[in-house]
């Protein structure tokens, strides 16, 4: 039954794993012949990129130009699709703030001021249409306000930037209210608002949002988890328990994995005692709920080993396990993360679409994160294969090409073929761009991180990338 479910939801993985692929000698190093640049698909270039780098800058620049051309095509496709987009959707998840984030990332990589100004256009659009219904970074007003603060800051418009931060902090009354029915999860709850605060400080520097504001939100999340745990009589086994719509979800989007991940962020400044006595045993409780396959249930009450998405299943939990390994220095977390990676490699080439939340691109981030943590080339190899795996599928979904994969296009009939969901189409955050970064780290910005979830590391350095 499990194999039937897996085949219904994912394409069979047609590729050998890293060890098997590495054992087959190449007849001729592709990078030894410049014709390879114009003949091969981008993903083949990616797999060989490190080897290519040693053959001089001409090949690297040719490779870069191919990415530039692809991204130009993607932007044209996206802008055309946006002509029919919902004018009232200002979210980072599916709306205009996601487009602002894309252009902000383009500016970060290229230093082209035109992209920053384009981001500002979308920021202004979103700030005129705040509705006050939701408060998170991905799906609420906190997203437009946080991105607006950062864009204005980079434009040296300090007054407008501070106004955005002031409005962002005004949302906090709803967040910390003990009588509020607000959930704690990432998409619609307190953890999603916490991300917005941490994002502003990451981009603008510590102190842009005061520590006391962050602490209030963290305290509210912890108290909520303690309360539910006591109500469910699980305080000893799981000191911090959370639910959404009366279900105790496990995954990154609506569940415990996403909340624990945010609480373990260094910028959240959760004290070590709380991390050790409250967060750690709660993560261990979650770990013990995993299936024998290594995958995780969508909720504690769900016994079906079915979903392998970032939002539900191993692709979201893996990030929590890696963060736990960094914080607590215990090998068991890394072992479980590796097991998650194997599940994703086997069952993560999803038929559902190419997006981050519940698509193949989101699953690819797990490999990138594990590679960054372990420096094991196996995981970079797996990330490199995410793109061609979609092309090689015997029954590809609509728009099943590298172009739509990078754009984050979805076979969901509610999404236009030329209108990818804006949270997802950041080509710089694809395995293609990560491979380029890893192949020549001195010439591009820092590590690629999943937008609106993982992008809380050190701010990106000023790029030395060839000017576009």
CSV table of C-alpha atoms in Angstrom, one decimal:
chain,number,residue,atom,x,y,z
A,1,UNK,CA,0.0,0.0,0.0
A,2,UNK,CA,2.8,2.4,0.9
A,3,UNK,CA,4.5,1.8,-2.5
A,4,UNK,CA,1.2,2.5,-4.3
A,5,UNK,CA,0.8,5.8,-2.5
A,6,UNK,CA,4.4,6.8,-3.2
A,7,UNK,CA,4.0,6.0,-6.9
A,8,UNK,CA,0.8,8.1,-7.0
A,9,UNK,CA,2.5,11.1,-5.5
A,10,UNK,CA,6.0,11.0,-6.9
A,11,UNK,CA,7.9,10.0,-10.0
A,12,UNK,CA,10.3,7.1,-9.7
A,13,UNK,CA,13.8,8.5,-9.3
A,14,UNK,CA,15.7,7.5,-12.5
A,15,UNK,CA,19.1,8.4,-11.3
A,16,UNK,CA,21.9,6.4,-9.6
A,17,UNK,CA,22.9,7.8,-6.3
A,18,UNK,CA,26.2,9.7,-5.9
A,19,UNK,CA,28.4,6.7,-5.1
A,20,UNK,CA,27.1,4.7,-8.1
A,21,UNK,CA,27.3,7.7,-10.5
A,22,UNK,CA,30.9,8.5,-9.3
A,23,UNK,CA,32.0,4.9,-10.0
A,24,UNK,CA,31.3,5.2,-13.7
A,25,UNK,CA,34.3,6.9,-15.4
A,26,UNK,CA,33.4,9.6,-17.9
A,27,UNK,CA,34.7,8.9,-21.5
A,28,UNK,CA,35.8,12.5,-21.8
A,29,UNK,CA,35.7,15.4,-19.4
A,30,UNK,CA,33.0,17.6,-20.9
A,31,UNK,CA,34.6,20.8,-19.6
A,32,UNK,CA,37.7,20.1,-21.7
A,33,UNK,CA,35.8,21.2,-24.8
A,34,UNK,CA,34.3,24.6,-25.1
A,35,UNK,CA,31.6,23.3,-27.4
A,36,UNK,CA,30.0,21.7,-24.4
A,37,UNK,CA,28.9,25.1,-23.2
A,38,UNK,CA,26.6,25.6,-26.1
A,39,UNK,CA,25.5,22.0,-26.6
A,40,UNK,CA,24.6,20.7,-23.1
A,41,UNK,CA,21.6,21.5,-20.9
A,42,UNK,CA,22.3,23.7,-17.9
A,43,UNK,CA,21.9,20.8,-15.4
A,44,UNK,CA,24.8,18.9,-17.0
A,45,UNK,CA,26.9,22.1,-16.7
A,46,UNK,CA,26.0,22.2,-13.1
A,47,UNK,CA,27.1,18.7,-12.3
A,48,UNK,CA,30.5,19.3,-13.8
A,49,UNK,CA,30.9,22.9,-12.6
A,50,UNK,CA,33.6,22.4,-10.0
A,51,UNK,CA,35.7,20.5,-12.5
A,52,UNK,CA,35.1,23.3,-15.1
A,53,UNK,CA,36.3,26.0,-12.8
A,54,UNK,CA,39.9,24.8,-13.0
A,55,UNK,CA,39.9,25.3,-16.8
A,56,UNK,CA,39.8,29.1,-16.6
A,57,UNK,CA,37.4,32.0,-16.5
A,58,UNK,CA,36.1,31.8,-20.1
A,59,UNK,CA,34.1,28.6,-19.3
A,60,UNK,CA,32.8,30.1,-16.1
A,61,UNK,CA,31.7,33.3,-17.8
A,62,UNK,CA,30.0,31.3,-20.6
A,63,UNK,CA,28.2,29.3,-18.0
A,64,UNK,CA,27.2,32.5,-16.2
A,65,UNK,CA,25.9,34.0,-19.4
A,66,UNK,CA,23.6,31.0,-19.9
A,67,UNK,CA,22.1,31.5,-16.5
A,68,UNK,CA,21.7,35.2,-17.2
A,69,UNK,CA,19.8,34.4,-20.4
A,70,UNK,CA,17.6,31.9,-18.6
A,71,UNK,CA,16.7,34.3,-15.8
A,72,UNK,CA,15.9,37.0,-18.3
A,73,UNK,CA,13.4,34.7,-20.0
A,74,UNK,CA,11.9,33.7,-16.6
A,75,UNK,CA,11.4,37.4,-15.7
A,76,UNK,CA,9.6,38.1,-18.9
A,77,UNK,CA,7.4,35.0,-18.4
A,78,UNK,CA,6.7,36.1,-14.9
A,79,UNK,CA,5.9,39.7,-15.7
A,80,UNK,CA,3.5,38.6,-18.4
A,81,UNK,CA,1.7,36.3,-16.0
A,82,UNK,CA,1.4,39.1,-13.4
A,83,UNK,CA,-0.8,41.1,-15.7
A,84,UNK,CA,-3.7,38.8,-14.7
A,85,UNK,CA,-2.6,38.2,-11.1
A,86,UNK,CA,-4.9,38.9,-8.1
A,87,UNK,CA,-4.4,42.7,-7.4
A,88,UNK,CA,-5.4,42.2,-3.8
A,89,UNK,CA,-2.9,39.4,-2.9
A,90,UNK,CA,-0.1,41.1,-1.2
A,91,UNK,CA,1.4,38.1,0.5
A,92,UNK,CA,4.9,36.8,0.2
A,93,UNK,CA,3.5,33.3,-0.3
A,94,UNK,CA,1.5,33.9,-3.5
A,95,UNK,CA,1.3,37.6,-4.0
A,96,UNK,CA,3.1,40.8,-4.7
A,97,UNK,CA,5.5,40.7,-1.8
A,98,UNK,CA,7.0,37.6,-3.2
A,99,UNK,CA,7.8,39.5,-6.4
A,100,UNK,CA,9.4,42.2,-4.4
A,101,UNK,CA,11.6,39.6,-2.7
A,102,UNK,CA,12.6,38.2,-6.1
A,103,UNK,CA,13.8,41.6,-7.3
A,104,UNK,CA,15.5,42.3,-4.0
A,105,UNK,CA,17.4,39.1,-4.5
A,106,UNK,CA,18.3,40.1,-8.0
A,107,UNK,CA,19.7,43.4,-6.7
A,108,UNK,CA,21.6,41.6,-4.0
A,109,UNK,CA,23.3,39.3,-6.6
A,110,UNK,CA,23.9,41.8,-9.4
A,111,UNK,CA,24.2,45.2,-7.6
A,112,UNK,CA,22.0,46.6,-10.4
A,113,UNK,CA,20.0,49.4,-8.8
A,114,UNK,CA,17.2,48.9,-11.3
A,115,UNK,CA,16.2,45.7,-9.6
A,116,UNK,CA,16.1,47.4,-6.3
A,117,UNK,CA,13.8,50.1,-7.7
A,118,UNK,CA,11.7,47.4,-9.3
A,119,UNK,CA,11.4,45.8,-5.9
A,120,UNK,CA,10.3,49.2,-4.5
A,121,UNK,CA,7.5,49.4,-7.1
A,122,UNK,CA,6.0,46.2,-5.7
A,123,UNK,CA,6.6,47.2,-2.1
A,124,UNK,CA,4.6,50.3,-2.6
A,125,UNK,CA,1.8,48.3,-4.2
A,126,UNK,CA,1.7,46.0,-1.2
A,127,UNK,CA,1.9,48.7,1.5
A,128,UNK,CA,-1.2,50.4,-0.1
A,129,UNK,CA,-3.2,47.3,0.3
A,130,UNK,CA,-2.5,45.9,3.8
A,131,UNK,CA,-5.7,44.3,5.1
A,132,UNK,CA,-4.9,43.5,8.8
A,133,UNK,CA,-6.4,40.0,8.6
A,134,UNK,CA,-3.2,38.1,9.1
A,135,UNK,CA,0.1,38.9,10.8
A,136,UNK,CA,2.8,36.5,9.4
A,137,UNK,CA,5.6,37.0,7.0
A,138,UNK,CA,4.4,34.5,4.4
A,139,UNK,CA,0.7,35.1,4.5
A,140,UNK,CA,0.0,38.4,6.4
A,141,UNK,CA,0.9,42.0,6.8
A,142,UNK,CA,4.2,41.3,8.5
A,143,UNK,CA,5.7,40.2,5.2
A,144,UNK,CA,5.1,43.4,3.2
A,145,UNK,CA,6.1,45.6,6.2
A,146,UNK,CA,9.4,43.6,6.8
A,147,UNK,CA,10.3,43.6,3.1
A,148,UNK,CA,9.4,47.2,2.8
A,149,UNK,CA,11.6,48.1,5.7
A,150,UNK,CA,14.5,46.3,4.1
A,151,UNK,CA,14.0,47.8,0.6
A,152,UNK,CA,13.7,51.4,2.0
A,153,UNK,CA,16.8,50.8,4.2
A,154,UNK,CA,18.9,49.7,1.1
A,155,UNK,CA,17.6,52.9,-0.7
A,156,UNK,CA,18.7,54.9,2.4
A,157,UNK,CA,15.2,56.1,2.9
A,158,UNK,CA,15.4,55.8,6.7
A,159,UNK,CA,12.2,57.5,7.5
A,160,UNK,CA,10.1,55.2,5.3
A,161,UNK,CA,12.0,52.2,6.6
A,162,UNK,CA,11.4,53.1,10.2
A,163,UNK,CA,7.7,53.7,9.5
A,164,UNK,CA,7.5,50.1,8.2
A,165,UNK,CA,9.1,48.8,11.3
A,166,UNK,CA,6.8,50.8,13.6
A,167,UNK,CA,3.8,49.4,11.8
A,168,UNK,CA,5.3,45.9,12.0
A,169,UNK,CA,5.7,46.2,15.8
A,170,UNK,CA,2.1,47.5,16.1
A,171,UNK,CA,1.0,44.0,15.1
A,172,UNK,CA,2.6,42.6,18.2
A,173,UNK,CA,-0.4,43.3,20.5
A,174,UNK,CA,-2.3,40.6,18.6
A,175,UNK,CA,0.6,38.2,18.8
A,176,UNK,CA,1.3,38.3,22.5
A,177,UNK,CA,-2.3,38.5,23.7
A,178,UNK,CA,-2.9,35.5,25.9
A,179,UNK,CA,-6.7,35.5,25.0
A,180,UNK,CA,-6.0,35.4,21.3
A,181,UNK,CA,-6.9,32.3,19.3
A,182,UNK,CA,-3.9,32.9,17.1
A,183,UNK,CA,-2.0,29.7,16.3
A,184,UNK,CA,1.8,29.3,16.8
A,185,UNK,CA,2.7,27.8,13.4
A,186,UNK,CA,4.7,29.4,10.6
A,187,UNK,CA,2.2,30.2,7.9
A,188,UNK,CA,-0.5,31.9,9.9
A,189,UNK,CA,0.8,32.1,13.5
A,190,UNK,CA,3.3,33.5,16.0
A,191,UNK,CA,6.3,31.7,14.5
A,192,UNK,CA,5.6,33.4,11.2
A,193,UNK,CA,5.6,36.8,12.9
A,194,UNK,CA,8.8,36.0,14.7
A,195,UNK,CA,10.4,35.2,11.4
A,196,UNK,CA,9.5,38.7,10.1
A,197,UNK,CA,11.3,40.3,13.1
A,198,UNK,CA,14.3,38.1,12.7
A,199,UNK,CA,14.4,38.8,9.0
A,200,UNK,CA,14.5,42.6,9.5
A,201,UNK,CA,17.4,42.3,12.0
A,202,UNK,CA,19.3,39.9,9.6
A,203,UNK,CA,19.0,42.3,6.7
A,204,UNK,CA,19.4,45.6,8.5
A,205,UNK,CA,21.5,44.7,11.5
A,206,UNK,CA,20.9,43.8,15.2
A,207,UNK,CA,18.8,46.4,16.9
A,208,UNK,CA,16.6,47.4,14.0
A,209,UNK,CA,14.0,45.4,15.9
A,210,UNK,CA,14.7,45.6,19.7
A,211,UNK,CA,15.5,42.4,21.6
A,212,UNK,CA,12.6,43.0,24.0
A,213,UNK,CA,10.1,42.8,21.1
A,214,UNK,CA,11.6,39.5,19.9
A,215,UNK,CA,11.6,38.2,23.5
A,216,UNK,CA,7.9,38.9,24.0
A,217,UNK,CA,7.0,36.9,20.9
A,218,UNK,CA,9.3,34.0,21.9
A,219,UNK,CA,7.8,34.0,25.4
A,220,UNK,CA,4.3,33.9,23.9
A,221,UNK,CA,5.2,30.9,21.7
A,222,UNK,CA,6.8,29.0,24.6
A,223,UNK,CA,3.9,29.7,27.0
A,224,UNK,CA,1.4,28.5,24.4
A,225,UNK,CA,3.3,25.3,23.9
A,226,UNK,CA,3.5,24.7,27.6
A,227,UNK,CA,-0.2,25.3,28.1
A,228,UNK,CA,-1.3,22.8,25.4
A,229,UNK,CA,1.2,20.2,26.6
A,230,UNK,CA,-0.3,20.3,30.1
A,231,UNK,CA,-3.8,20.2,28.8
A,232,UNK,CA,-2.9,17.1,26.8
A,233,UNK,CA,-1.0,15.6,29.7
A,234,UNK,CA,2.2,15.4,27.7
A,235,UNK,CA,4.3,17.8,29.7
A,236,UNK,CA,7.0,15.2,30.6
A,237,UNK,CA,7.3,13.7,27.2
A,238,UNK,CA,6.7,16.9,25.1
A,239,UNK,CA,7.0,20.1,27.1
A,240,UNK,CA,6.1,22.3,24.1
A,241,UNK,CA,3.1,21.0,22.1
A,242,UNK,CA,1.3,22.9,19.4
A,243,UNK,CA,-1.8,22.5,17.3
A,244,UNK,CA,-3.5,24.2,14.3
A,245,UNK,CA,-7.2,23.7,13.7
A,246,UNK,CA,-7.3,21.2,16.6
A,247,UNK,CA,-4.7,18.9,15.0
A,248,UNK,CA,-1.2,18.5,16.3
A,249,UNK,CA,0.7,18.9,13.1
A,250,UNK,CA,4.3,17.8,12.8
A,251,UNK,CA,5.6,19.5,9.6
A,252,UNK,CA,7.4,22.8,8.9
A,253,UNK,CA,4.4,24.9,7.7
A,254,UNK,CA,1.7,24.2,10.3
A,255,UNK,CA,3.5,22.1,12.8
A,256,UNK,CA,6.0,21.6,15.6
A,257,UNK,CA,9.0,21.2,13.3
A,258,UNK,CA,8.6,24.8,12.0
A,259,UNK,CA,8.1,26.2,15.4
A,260,UNK,CA,11.0,24.4,17.0
A,261,UNK,CA,13.2,25.5,14.1
A,262,UNK,CA,12.4,29.2,14.7
A,263,UNK,CA,13.0,28.9,18.5
A,264,UNK,CA,16.4,27.4,17.8
A,265,UNK,CA,17.5,30.4,15.6
A,266,UNK,CA,20.4,32.2,17.3
A,267,UNK,CA,18.8,35.5,16.6
A,268,UNK,CA,15.7,34.5,18.6
A,269,UNK,CA,18.0,34.4,21.7
A,270,UNK,CA,16.2,31.6,23.5
A,271,UNK,CA,18.1,30.9,26.7
A,272,UNK,CA,20.1,27.7,26.9
A,273,UNK,CA,18.1,26.3,29.8
A,274,UNK,CA,14.8,26.6,27.8
A,275,UNK,CA,16.4,25.1,24.7
A,276,UNK,CA,17.8,22.1,26.7
A,277,UNK,CA,14.8,21.5,29.0
A,278,UNK,CA,11.9,22.4,26.8
A,279,UNK,CA,12.8,22.4,23.1
A,280,UNK,CA,15.2,19.5,23.0
A,281,UNK,CA,12.8,16.9,24.6
A,282,UNK,CA,10.0,18.1,22.4
A,283,UNK,CA,12.1,17.5,19.3
A,284,UNK,CA,13.0,14.0,20.6
A,285,UNK,CA,9.2,13.3,21.1
A,286,UNK,CA,8.6,14.4,17.5
A,287,UNK,CA,11.6,12.2,16.3
A,288,UNK,CA,10.0,9.1,18.0
A,289,UNK,CA,6.9,9.6,15.9
A,290,UNK,CA,8.7,9.0,12.6
A,291,UNK,CA,7.7,6.1,10.4
A,292,UNK,CA,9.9,3.1,9.8
A,293,UNK,CA,10.7,4.5,6.4
A,294,UNK,CA,12.3,7.6,7.9
A,295,UNK,CA,9.5,9.9,6.9
A,296,UNK,CA,7.3,11.8,9.3
A,297,UNK,CA,3.5,12.0,9.7
A,298,UNK,CA,1.6,15.1,8.8
A,299,UNK,CA,0.1,15.1,12.3
A,300,UNK,CA,0.5,13.1,15.5
A,301,UNK,CA,-2.8,11.3,14.9
A,302,UNK,CA,-2.0,10.4,11.2
A,303,UNK,CA,-0.6,7.0,10.7
A,304,UNK,CA,-0.4,7.1,6.9
A,305,UNK,CA,3.1,7.4,5.4
A,306,UNK,CA,2.0,9.5,2.5
A,307,UNK,CA,3.4,13.1,2.2
A,308,UNK,CA,7.0,14.0,1.4
A,309,UNK,CA,6.7,17.8,1.2
A,310,UNK,CA,8.4,20.7,2.9
A,311,UNK,CA,5.1,21.5,4.5
A,312,UNK,CA,4.3,18.0,5.7
A,313,UNK,CA,6.9,15.3,6.0
A,314,UNK,CA,10.7,14.7,6.0
A,315,UNK,CA,11.6,17.7,3.8
A,316,UNK,CA,10.5,20.1,6.4
A,317,UNK,CA,11.5,18.1,9.5
A,318,UNK,CA,15.1,17.7,8.2
A,319,UNK,CA,15.8,21.4,8.7
A,320,UNK,CA,14.8,21.2,12.3
A,321,UNK,CA,17.0,18.1,12.8
A,322,UNK,CA,20.0,19.8,11.3
A,323,UNK,CA,19.4,22.9,13.5
A,324,UNK,CA,19.1,20.6,16.5
A,325,UNK,CA,22.4,19.1,15.6
A,326,UNK,CA,24.1,22.5,15.4
A,327,UNK,CA,22.6,23.6,18.8
A,328,UNK,CA,22.9,20.4,20.8
A,329,UNK,CA,25.9,18.7,19.1
A,330,UNK,CA,24.4,15.2,19.3
A,331,UNK,CA,25.0,12.8,16.4
A,332,UNK,CA,21.4,11.4,16.6
A,333,UNK,CA,20.0,14.5,15.0
A,334,UNK,CA,22.4,14.3,12.1
A,335,UNK,CA,21.7,10.6,11.6
A,336,UNK,CA,18.0,11.3,11.5
A,337,UNK,CA,18.6,14.1,9.0
A,338,UNK,CA,20.5,11.8,6.8
A,339,UNK,CA,17.6,9.3,7.0
A,340,UNK,CA,15.2,12.1,5.9
A,341,UNK,CA,17.5,12.9,3.0
A,342,UNK,CA,17.3,9.3,1.8
A,343,UNK,CA,13.5,9.4,2.0
A,344,UNK,CA,13.4,12.6,-0.1
A,345,UNK,CA,15.8,11.1,-2.6
A,346,UNK,CA,13.6,8.1,-3.1
A,347,UNK,CA,10.2,9.8,-2.9
A,348,UNK,CA,10.7,13.5,-3.3
A,349,UNK,CA,10.4,14.0,-7.1
A,350,UNK,CA,6.8,15.1,-6.7
A,351,UNK,CA,4.0,15.0,-9.3
A,352,UNK,CA,2.3,17.8,-7.5
A,353,UNK,CA,4.5,20.6,-8.8
A,354,UNK,CA,7.8,22.4,-8.7
A,355,UNK,CA,7.3,24.8,-5.9
A,356,UNK,CA,8.9,25.1,-2.5
A,357,UNK,CA,6.0,24.5,-0.1
A,358,UNK,CA,4.7,21.2,-1.6
A,359,UNK,CA,6.9,20.7,-4.7
A,360,UNK,CA,10.2,19.3,-5.9
A,361,UNK,CA,12.1,22.6,-5.5
A,362,UNK,CA,11.3,22.6,-1.8
A,363,UNK,CA,12.6,19.1,-1.4
A,364,UNK,CA,15.8,20.1,-3.2
A,365,UNK,CA,16.6,22.6,-0.4
A,366,UNK,CA,17.0,19.7,2.0
A,367,UNK,CA,19.9,18.4,-0.1
A,368,UNK,CA,21.5,21.9,-0.3
A,369,UNK,CA,21.2,22.4,3.5
A,370,UNK,CA,22.7,19.0,4.3
A,371,UNK,CA,25.5,19.6,1.9
A,372,UNK,CA,26.2,22.9,3.5
A,373,UNK,CA,26.3,21.2,7.0
A,374,UNK,CA,28.3,18.2,6.1
A,375,UNK,CA,30.3,19.2,2.9
A,376,UNK,CA,29.5,15.7,1.6
A,377,UNK,CA,29.3,16.0,-2.2
A,378,UNK,CA,26.6,13.3,-2.2
A,379,UNK,CA,24.0,15.9,-1.2
A,380,UNK,CA,25.1,18.5,-3.7
A,381,UNK,CA,24.9,15.8,-6.4
A,382,UNK,CA,21.4,15.0,-5.3
A,383,UNK,CA,20.4,18.7,-5.4
A,384,UNK,CA,21.9,18.9,-8.9
A,385,UNK,CA,19.6,16.0,-10.0
A,386,UNK,CA,16.4,17.6,-8.9
A,387,UNK,CA,15.9,19.6,-12.1
A,388,UNK,CA,16.6,16.9,-14.7
A,389,UNK,CA,14.6,14.4,-12.7
A,390,UNK,CA,11.5,16.4,-13.5
A,391,UNK,CA,12.4,16.5,-17.2
A,392,UNK,CA,13.2,12.7,-17.2
A,393,UNK,CA,9.8,11.8,-15.6
A,394,UNK,CA,7.8,9.5,-17.9
A,395,UNK,CA,4.6,11.5,-17.2
A,396,UNK,CA,5.7,15.1,-16.6
A,397,UNK,CA,3.2,17.5,-15.2
A,398,UNK,CA,2.1,20.5,-17.3
A,399,UNK,CA,5.0,22.9,-18.3
A,400,UNK,CA,7.4,20.2,-17.2
A,401,UNK,CA,10.7,21.9,-18.2
A,402,UNK,CA,13.7,23.3,-16.6
A,403,UNK,CA,12.3,26.7,-17.3
A,404,UNK,CA,9.1,26.1,-15.3
A,405,UNK,CA,11.0,24.2,-12.6
A,406,UNK,CA,13.2,27.3,-12.0
A,407,UNK,CA,10.2,29.5,-12.1
A,408,UNK,CA,8.3,27.4,-9.6
A,409,UNK,CA,5.4,26.8,-12.0
A,410,UNK,CA,2.6,24.5,-10.6
A,411,UNK,CA,0.2,22.1,-12.2
A,412,UNK,CA,-2.5,23.4,-9.9
A,413,UNK,CA,-5.3,24.6,-12.2
A,414,UNK,CA,-5.8,27.7,-10.1
A,415,UNK,CA,-2.3,28.9,-11.1
A,416,UNK,CA,-1.6,30.2,-14.6
A,417,UNK,CA,1.0,28.4,-16.7
A,418,UNK,CA,2.8,31.8,-16.9
A,419,UNK,CA,2.2,32.9,-13.4
A,420,UNK,CA,4.3,31.0,-10.8
A,421,UNK,CA,3.5,31.6,-7.2
A,422,UNK,CA,5.7,34.5,-6.2
A,423,UNK,CA,7.2,32.9,-3.1
A,424,UNK,CA,8.6,30.2,-5.3
A,425,UNK,CA,10.2,31.7,-8.4
A,426,UNK,CA,13.6,32.8,-7.0
A,427,UNK,CA,16.0,31.3,-9.5
A,428,UNK,CA,19.0,32.3,-7.4
A,429,UNK,CA,17.8,30.0,-4.7
A,430,UNK,CA,17.5,27.0,-7.1
A,431,UNK,CA,20.0,24.1,-7.1
A,432,UNK,CA,21.4,25.6,-10.3
A,433,UNK,CA,22.5,28.8,-8.6
A,434,UNK,CA,23.6,27.0,-5.4
A,435,UNK,CA,25.9,24.8,-7.6
A,436,UNK,CA,27.4,27.9,-9.1
A,437,UNK,CA,28.0,29.4,-5.7
A,438,UNK,CA,29.6,26.3,-4.4
A,439,UNK,CA,31.8,25.9,-7.5
A,440,UNK,CA,33.3,29.4,-7.2
A,441,UNK,CA,32.6,30.7,-3.7
A,442,UNK,CA,34.8,33.8,-4.0
A,443,UNK,CA,32.8,35.2,-6.8
A,444,UNK,CA,29.2,35.1,-5.6
A,445,UNK,CA,27.3,35.9,-2.4
A,446,UNK,CA,27.0,33.6,0.6
A,447,UNK,CA,24.9,30.4,1.1
A,448,UNK,CA,21.6,30.0,-0.7
A,449,UNK,CA,18.8,29.6,1.8
A,450,UNK,CA,15.1,28.9,1.5
A,451,UNK,CA,13.2,32.2,1.3
A,452,UNK,CA,10.9,33.0,4.3
A,453,UNK,CA,12.1,30.0,6.3
A,454,UNK,CA,15.9,29.6,6.3
A,455,UNK,CA,17.1,33.0,5.2
A,456,UNK,CA,18.2,34.1,8.7
A,457,UNK,CA,21.9,33.5,8.4
A,458,UNK,CA,24.5,36.3,8.1
A,459,UNK,CA,23.6,39.0,5.6
A,460,UNK,CA,24.9,38.3,2.1
A,461,UNK,CA,28.3,39.9,1.4
A,462,UNK,CA,28.6,42.5,-1.3
A,463,UNK,CA,28.9,40.3,-4.5
A,464,UNK,CA,32.0,40.2,-6.7
A,465,UNK,CA,29.9,38.5,-9.3
A,466,UNK,CA,30.3,39.6,-12.9
A,467,UNK,CA,28.1,42.7,-13.4
A,468,UNK,CA,24.9,41.9,-15.3
